[in-house]
């Protein structure tokens, strides 16, 4: 089977105009060049060069192969350049999947800023309550919050994030403050349903003690804004990410419960299908996401800092 190296070899002969000069150009011995030419002609079953003449002369078949082959090599080089541009340049497409609330509040602004800087990159962002479940293989990058279970995807840290147990002052006045995680089993709770997780099983840790509590959610939604609003209205206790409830805690519309008992952290990560060989456009987008949470995450700013930022 003829390959690109064979065509390039034949083109080198035509450019050098002699087998001796070709040997010098390619750093081979004259006998090696002659042997390779014979092998190529044998492989094709065609004589490519008339070596009986005083000057090197290509046969009609050899001329055809050089002429058409040169075009093929040019197309191949163009293809490699395009692949290189996609790998290292800011062209191509990025398909992103992110959770509803976090995607609206933080990812969308990065997409807008990235697009302004790199207008040749096309971005498709999908917001979902199941970013891991919803065909993650169709996306170049998946934004995920929380523990990553049984996934072949590669995790890239974006920002730290804790989970917090919260309720409104009105709820506390009506039901009292829980003194232990076990009290939650008897109190109205509100759950967020995402990624097909067990939304009624809550875990807490204090020093070396871990407690798993099976709650009985009175309300369940797949939208974090909705359950936060329900909690603000005094309808139950929520277990939510600090990025989502930090402003409510600062305003006093929600109060943190059981601060000495720590739920598992829910760090923000970006998931990709591979760790090495990521296109530059994807690596640059992830860096821009990371930069917006440095040196401090917006949800960990003080009231004064938050006011100045706004």
Coordinates of C-alpha atoms in Angstrom, one line a residue, residues 71-279:
X71 CA -1.5 17.7 -4.1
X72 CA -2.3 14.9 -1.6
X73 CA 0.8 15.9 0.5
X74 CA -0.3 19.5 0.5
X75 CA -3.8 18.5 1.7
X76 CA -2.3 16.4 4.4
X77 CA -0.1 19.2 5.6
X78 CA -3.1 21.5 5.6
X79 CA -5.0 18.9 7.7
X80 CA -2.1 18.7 10.2
X81 CA -2.0 22.5 10.5
X82 CA -5.7 22.6 11.1
X83 CA -5.4 19.9 13.8
X84 CA -2.6 21.9 15.3
X85 CA -4.7 25.0 15.3
X86 CA -7.5 23.2 17.0
X87 CA -5.1 21.7 19.6
X88 CA -3.2 24.9 20.4
X89 CA -5.2 27.7 19.0
X90 CA -8.4 29.4 20.0
X91 CA -10.7 27.9 17.3
X92 CA -13.3 25.1 17.4
X93 CA -16.1 24.3 19.8
X94 CA -16.7 23.7 23.5
X95 CA -19.7 21.9 24.8
X96 CA -20.4 22.5 28.5
X97 CA -22.8 21.0 31.0
X98 CA -23.4 22.7 34.3
X99 CA -25.9 22.7 37.2
X100 CA -28.8 25.1 37.0
X101 CA -28.0 27.6 39.7
X102 CA -24.2 27.6 39.6
X103 CA -24.3 27.6 35.9
X104 CA -26.4 30.7 35.8
X105 CA -24.6 32.6 38.5
X106 CA -20.9 31.8 37.7
X107 CA -20.4 29.7 34.6
X108 CA -22.4 31.9 32.2
X109 CA -20.3 35.0 33.0
X110 CA -17.1 33.0 32.2
X111 CA -18.6 31.9 28.9
X112 CA -19.4 35.5 28.0
X113 CA -15.9 36.7 29.0
X114 CA -14.3 33.9 27.1
X115 CA -16.3 34.5 24.0
X116 CA -15.3 38.2 24.0
X117 CA -11.6 37.3 24.1
X118 CA -11.8 34.4 21.7
X119 CA -14.6 35.1 19.1
X120 CA -13.6 32.1 16.9
X121 CA -14.6 29.6 19.6
X122 CA -18.2 28.4 19.5
X123 CA -19.6 27.5 22.9
X124 CA -22.7 25.5 23.8
X125 CA -23.7 25.5 27.4
X126 CA -26.4 23.2 28.7
X127 CA -27.8 23.7 32.3
X128 CA -29.1 20.5 33.9
X129 CA -30.1 19.1 37.3
X130 CA -28.2 16.0 36.2
X131 CA -25.0 17.1 34.6
X132 CA -23.3 13.7 35.3
X133 CA -26.3 11.6 34.2
X134 CA -27.3 13.6 31.1
X135 CA -24.9 11.9 28.6
X136 CA -21.6 13.4 29.8
X137 CA -19.9 11.8 26.8
X138 CA -21.6 14.5 24.6
X139 CA -19.8 17.3 26.5
X140 CA -16.2 18.5 26.5
X141 CA -16.5 19.8 30.0
X142 CA -18.9 19.1 32.9
X143 CA -19.1 21.3 35.9
X144 CA -19.8 19.2 39.0
X145 CA -20.4 20.1 42.7
X146 CA -19.9 17.5 45.4
X147 CA -18.6 14.0 45.6
X148 CA -17.7 12.2 42.4
X149 CA -18.8 8.5 42.4
X150 CA -17.7 5.8 40.0
X151 CA -16.7 8.1 37.1
X152 CA -14.1 7.6 34.5
X153 CA -14.0 11.4 34.0
X154 CA -10.9 13.4 35.0
X155 CA -11.5 15.9 37.8
X156 CA -9.9 19.5 37.8
X157 CA -10.3 21.6 40.9
X158 CA -12.2 24.9 40.4
X159 CA -13.1 26.2 43.8
X160 CA -13.6 25.1 47.4
X161 CA -17.2 24.8 48.7
X162 CA -18.8 23.5 51.9
X163 CA -22.3 22.2 52.6
X164 CA -24.3 24.0 55.3
X165 CA -27.4 23.1 57.2
X166 CA -29.8 26.0 57.2
X167 CA -33.3 27.2 58.2
X168 CA -35.1 30.5 58.5
X169 CA -35.5 32.4 61.8
X170 CA -39.2 31.8 61.6
X171 CA -38.7 28.1 61.3
X172 CA -36.3 28.1 64.3
X173 CA -38.8 30.1 66.4
X174 CA -41.6 27.6 65.5
X175 CA -39.6 24.3 65.8
X176 CA -36.6 25.2 68.0
X177 CA -32.9 24.6 67.3
X178 CA -31.9 21.0 66.7
X179 CA -29.2 20.0 69.2
X180 CA -28.0 16.9 67.3
X181 CA -28.2 15.5 63.8
X182 CA -30.6 12.8 65.0
X183 CA -33.2 15.6 65.7
X184 CA -33.4 16.2 61.9
X185 CA -35.3 12.9 61.4
X186 CA -38.3 14.5 63.3
X187 CA -38.2 17.9 61.7
X188 CA -39.5 19.1 58.2
X189 CA -36.7 19.0 55.7
X190 CA -36.4 20.1 52.0
X191 CA -34.3 18.2 49.6
X192 CA -32.6 19.0 46.2
X193 CA -32.9 16.2 43.7
X194 CA -29.9 16.0 41.3
X195 CA -27.7 13.4 39.7
X196 CA -30.0 10.6 40.9
X197 CA -28.5 10.9 44.4
X198 CA -30.2 9.7 47.6
X199 CA -31.6 13.0 48.7
X200 CA -33.0 11.9 52.0
X201 CA -29.7 10.5 53.4
X202 CA -27.7 13.3 55.2
X203 CA -24.3 12.7 56.7
X204 CA -22.5 14.7 59.4
X205 CA -19.1 14.4 61.0
X206 CA -17.8 15.8 64.3
X207 CA -14.2 14.9 65.1
X208 CA -14.1 11.1 64.7
X209 CA -17.8 10.6 64.9
X210 CA -19.9 10.2 61.7
X211 CA -23.7 10.1 61.8
X212 CA -26.0 9.2 58.9
X213 CA -29.5 10.5 59.2
X214 CA -32.5 9.4 57.1
X215 CA -34.7 12.5 56.7
X216 CA -38.3 12.7 55.6
X217 CA -38.4 15.5 53.1
X218 CA -41.7 17.4 53.0
X219 CA -40.7 19.2 49.8
X220 CA -38.4 18.1 47.0
X221 CA -37.3 20.1 43.9
X222 CA -34.6 19.8 41.2
X223 CA -33.9 23.6 41.4
X224 CA -31.7 24.9 44.2
X225 CA -33.2 28.4 44.0
X226 CA -36.6 27.0 44.7
X227 CA -35.6 25.0 47.8
X228 CA -33.6 28.0 49.1
X229 CA -36.7 30.1 48.7
X230 CA -38.9 27.5 50.5
X231 CA -36.4 27.4 53.4
X232 CA -36.4 31.2 53.6
X233 CA -40.2 31.1 53.9
X234 CA -39.9 28.8 56.9
X235 CA -41.1 25.6 55.3
X236 CA -38.2 23.4 56.3
X237 CA -34.5 22.7 56.8
X238 CA -32.1 22.5 53.8
X239 CA -28.6 21.1 53.3
X240 CA -27.1 23.4 50.7
X241 CA -23.8 24.5 49.2
X242 CA -22.3 27.6 50.8
X243 CA -22.1 29.3 47.4
X244 CA -25.9 29.2 47.3
X245 CA -26.7 30.3 50.8
X246 CA -23.9 32.6 51.7
X247 CA -25.9 35.8 50.8
X248 CA -29.0 34.5 52.7
X249 CA -26.8 33.9 55.8
X250 CA -25.3 37.3 55.5
X251 CA -28.7 39.0 55.2
X252 CA -30.1 36.9 58.1
X253 CA -32.9 35.3 56.1
X254 CA -31.3 32.0 56.8
X255 CA -29.4 30.7 59.9
X256 CA -26.8 28.0 60.0
X257 CA -27.7 25.0 62.1
X258 CA -25.5 22.5 64.0
X259 CA -22.3 24.4 63.0
X260 CA -20.1 21.9 64.9
X261 CA -21.4 19.0 62.8
X262 CA -19.8 19.1 59.3
X263 CA -21.5 17.6 56.2
X264 CA -19.1 16.4 53.5
X265 CA -17.5 19.1 51.4
X266 CA -18.9 19.8 47.9
X267 CA -16.0 21.3 46.0
X268 CA -16.6 22.7 42.5
X269 CA -14.7 20.7 39.9
X270 CA -14.6 20.6 36.1
X271 CA -14.7 17.1 34.5
X272 CA -13.1 16.2 31.2
X273 CA -12.6 12.9 29.4
X274 CA -8.9 13.1 29.5
X275 CA -6.1 14.7 31.5
X276 CA -3.4 15.1 28.9
X277 CA -3.8 16.4 25.4
X278 CA -6.7 18.8 26.2
X279 CA -7.2 21.4 23.5

